Every structure is written in structure tokens, then in C-alpha cells.
């Protein structure tokens, strides 16, 4: 299965790319907002999943660590790297300016949910608040 993002509301739609051939144009109707849009299957879209779709906590263990969003009916697993200072975490939404956005269709998640602060203490150890 592949996912594409609705250009209007930015929610993800799933489709089975194996049912279609390369170069074929597909029309989708977004189940969230009703927007109709089309994509063309090309070589670039049929490649192996991007790194983004195979998140790995190991990748960030040498930096400031990461938070893992557990996959559920509202969204895919995501691994979001943390940075030094305030990490403002919330639901990704157009117009909300936060530095750790989570892709989800769960409207009960706040757009600004919480802040994790990362800093080093005098011993050089990372402190998470
Ligand atoms: Zn939409």
C-alpha cells in the first residue's frame, strides 16, 4: 500500500499501487474533505519506500534522541527527532507553527499538545523536561 497526501486538508489516503501500472493517472476523492485530485504513477512514485516511511529510532540516538508515535487507526508510526531546547509537539495542521508536528487524523489531539525541553547539564548529560 502507498499513501498520498490530500492537497487540500493534508490528510493521508491509502491505495494499493500494485493494482495499477506505471504512467497511469489515478483520481482520488479525499474521504476527509471531499477534495477530488489526481496523480500519475511514475517511476519515482513506484520506488522502494522513502526513509521517512521506515522510521528508525537508532538513527537519532547519537543526537538528542527522538519520540516515537505509535501507529494506530489515525496515523502511521513516526519517529520525530528532538532538538536542543523546546520541542513543541502537537498535531500537524496548516497554519500551526510548531517544531515537532505529528501527522494524524485524530482531531482530538491538540495542535499544541506538550513541550519537551532538552538541555545538557554541567556534566554534559542530556536532561529531558
Ligand atoms: Zn482532504
Short mmCIF file of C-alpha atoms and ligand atoms in Angstrom, two decimals:
data_model
loop_
_atom_site.label_atom_id
_atom_site.label_comp_id
_atom_site.label_asym_id
_atom_site.label_seq_id
_atom_site.Cartn_x
_atom_site.Cartn_y
_atom_site.Cartn_z
CA UNK A 1 0.00 0.00 0.00
CA UNK A 2 1.10 3.54 -0.65
CA UNK A 3 -0.09 6.75 0.87
CA UNK A 4 -0.65 10.10 -0.72
CA UNK A 5 -1.49 13.37 0.89
CA UNK A 6 -4.62 15.30 0.08
CA UNK A 7 -3.50 18.69 -1.30
CA UNK A 8 -6.35 20.46 0.45
CA UNK A 9 -6.62 19.08 4.00
CA UNK A 10 -3.27 17.23 4.11
CA UNK A 11 -4.76 14.01 5.43
CA UNK A 12 -3.35 10.78 4.03
CA UNK A 13 -5.19 8.44 1.70
CA UNK A 14 -4.14 4.84 1.12
CA UNK A 15 -4.18 2.98 -2.15
CA UNK A 16 -2.89 -0.31 -3.48
CA UNK A 17 -0.29 0.66 -6.08
CA UNK A 18 0.12 -2.96 -7.27
CA UNK A 19 -3.31 -2.77 -8.93
CA UNK A 20 -2.15 -0.06 -11.30
CA UNK A 21 0.54 0.24 -13.91
CA UNK A 22 3.23 2.82 -14.33
CA UNK A 23 2.17 6.00 -16.07
CA UNK A 24 -1.49 5.51 -15.20
CA UNK A 25 -3.43 8.50 -13.89
CA UNK A 26 -5.46 7.91 -10.76
CA UNK A 27 -8.27 10.06 -9.44
CA UNK A 28 -8.89 10.21 -5.71
CA UNK A 29 -11.65 11.70 -3.63
CA UNK A 30 -10.45 12.66 -0.18
CA UNK A 31 -12.55 10.94 2.47
CA UNK A 32 -11.85 13.75 4.93
CA UNK A 33 -12.73 16.88 2.96
CA UNK A 34 -14.22 15.60 -0.30
CA UNK A 35 -11.49 17.17 -2.47
CA UNK A 36 -11.01 15.43 -5.82
CA UNK A 37 -7.49 15.26 -7.19
CA UNK A 38 -5.40 13.10 -9.47
CA UNK A 39 -1.88 11.75 -9.54
CA UNK A 40 0.11 10.00 -12.21
CA UNK A 41 2.04 6.91 -11.26
CA UNK A 42 5.61 7.37 -12.32
CA UNK A 43 8.94 5.72 -11.73
CA UNK A 44 9.70 7.93 -8.78
CA UNK A 45 6.44 7.08 -7.05
CA UNK A 46 6.96 3.34 -7.51
CA UNK A 47 10.37 3.18 -5.84
CA UNK A 48 11.05 1.50 -2.55
CA UNK A 49 9.61 3.37 0.44
CA UNK A 50 11.42 6.52 1.41
CA UNK A 51 13.38 6.65 4.62
CA UNK A 52 10.58 8.73 6.10
CA UNK A 53 8.27 5.73 5.80
CA UNK A 54 10.68 3.38 7.55
CA UNK A 55 11.44 5.38 10.67
CA UNK A 56 14.14 4.16 12.93
CA UNK A 57 14.87 5.34 16.46
CA UNK A 58 18.51 4.21 16.09
CA UNK A 59 19.10 6.99 13.64
CA UNK A 60 18.73 9.67 16.30
CA UNK A 61 20.29 8.00 19.32
CA UNK A 62 23.56 9.91 18.98
CA UNK A 63 21.88 13.30 18.76
CA UNK A 64 19.17 14.44 21.15
CA UNK A 65 17.04 11.34 20.83
CA UNK A 66 13.60 11.05 19.34
CA UNK A 67 9.98 10.43 20.18
CA UNK A 68 8.05 7.60 18.58
CA UNK A 69 4.45 7.98 17.50
CA UNK A 70 2.83 4.55 17.73
CA UNK A 71 0.86 3.51 14.67
CA UNK A 72 -2.90 3.43 15.17
CA UNK A 73 -6.05 3.92 13.13
CA UNK A 74 -5.33 7.64 12.89
CA UNK A 75 -1.80 7.53 11.55
CA UNK A 76 1.40 5.73 10.76
CA UNK A 77 4.34 5.13 13.04
CA UNK A 78 6.55 8.19 13.08
CA UNK A 79 9.92 8.84 14.64
CA UNK A 80 10.48 12.51 15.28
CA UNK A 81 13.96 13.71 16.20
CA UNK A 82 14.25 16.01 19.19
CA UNK A 83 16.44 19.08 19.18
CA UNK A 84 18.14 21.03 21.92
CA UNK A 85 15.76 23.49 23.55
CA UNK A 86 11.98 23.40 23.40
CA UNK A 87 10.32 20.77 21.23
CA UNK A 88 6.70 21.79 20.79
CA UNK A 89 4.71 18.67 19.98
CA UNK A 90 1.22 18.56 18.51
CA UNK A 91 -0.99 17.61 15.63
CA UNK A 92 0.31 18.78 12.28
CA UNK A 93 -2.09 21.34 10.91
CA UNK A 94 -1.91 24.07 8.30
CA UNK A 95 -1.13 27.36 9.99
CA UNK A 96 0.13 25.93 13.26
CA UNK A 97 3.76 26.77 13.76
CA UNK A 98 5.34 24.07 15.93
CA UNK A 99 8.67 22.34 15.50
CA UNK A 100 7.63 18.74 16.23
CA UNK A 101 4.43 18.13 14.27
CA UNK A 102 2.71 14.73 14.29
CA UNK A 103 0.85 13.52 11.21
CA UNK A 104 -2.52 12.26 12.40
CA UNK A 105 -6.17 12.46 11.53
CA UNK A 106 -7.06 12.25 15.23
CA UNK A 107 -8.80 15.57 15.73
CA UNK A 108 -8.78 15.09 19.50
CA UNK A 109 -5.02 15.61 19.53
CA UNK A 110 -4.16 19.20 20.38
CA UNK A 111 -2.29 21.23 17.81
CA UNK A 112 -0.02 22.27 20.65
CA UNK A 113 -0.04 19.26 22.93
CA UNK A 114 3.09 19.48 25.05
CA UNK A 115 6.65 20.72 25.15
CA UNK A 116 9.71 18.58 25.80
CA UNK A 117 12.76 20.64 26.69
CA UNK A 118 16.18 19.13 26.03
CA UNK A 119 19.33 20.55 27.56
CA UNK A 120 22.70 19.46 28.84
CA UNK A 121 23.58 19.69 32.49
CA UNK A 122 27.01 20.66 33.79
CA UNK A 123 28.21 17.07 33.42
CA UNK A 124 27.24 17.13 29.76
CA UNK A 125 24.36 14.70 30.26
CA UNK A 126 21.11 15.31 28.41
CA UNK A 127 18.19 16.35 30.61
CA UNK A 128 14.62 15.96 29.32
CA UNK A 129 11.90 18.04 30.93
ZN1 LIG B 1 -8.74 16.26 2.02
#
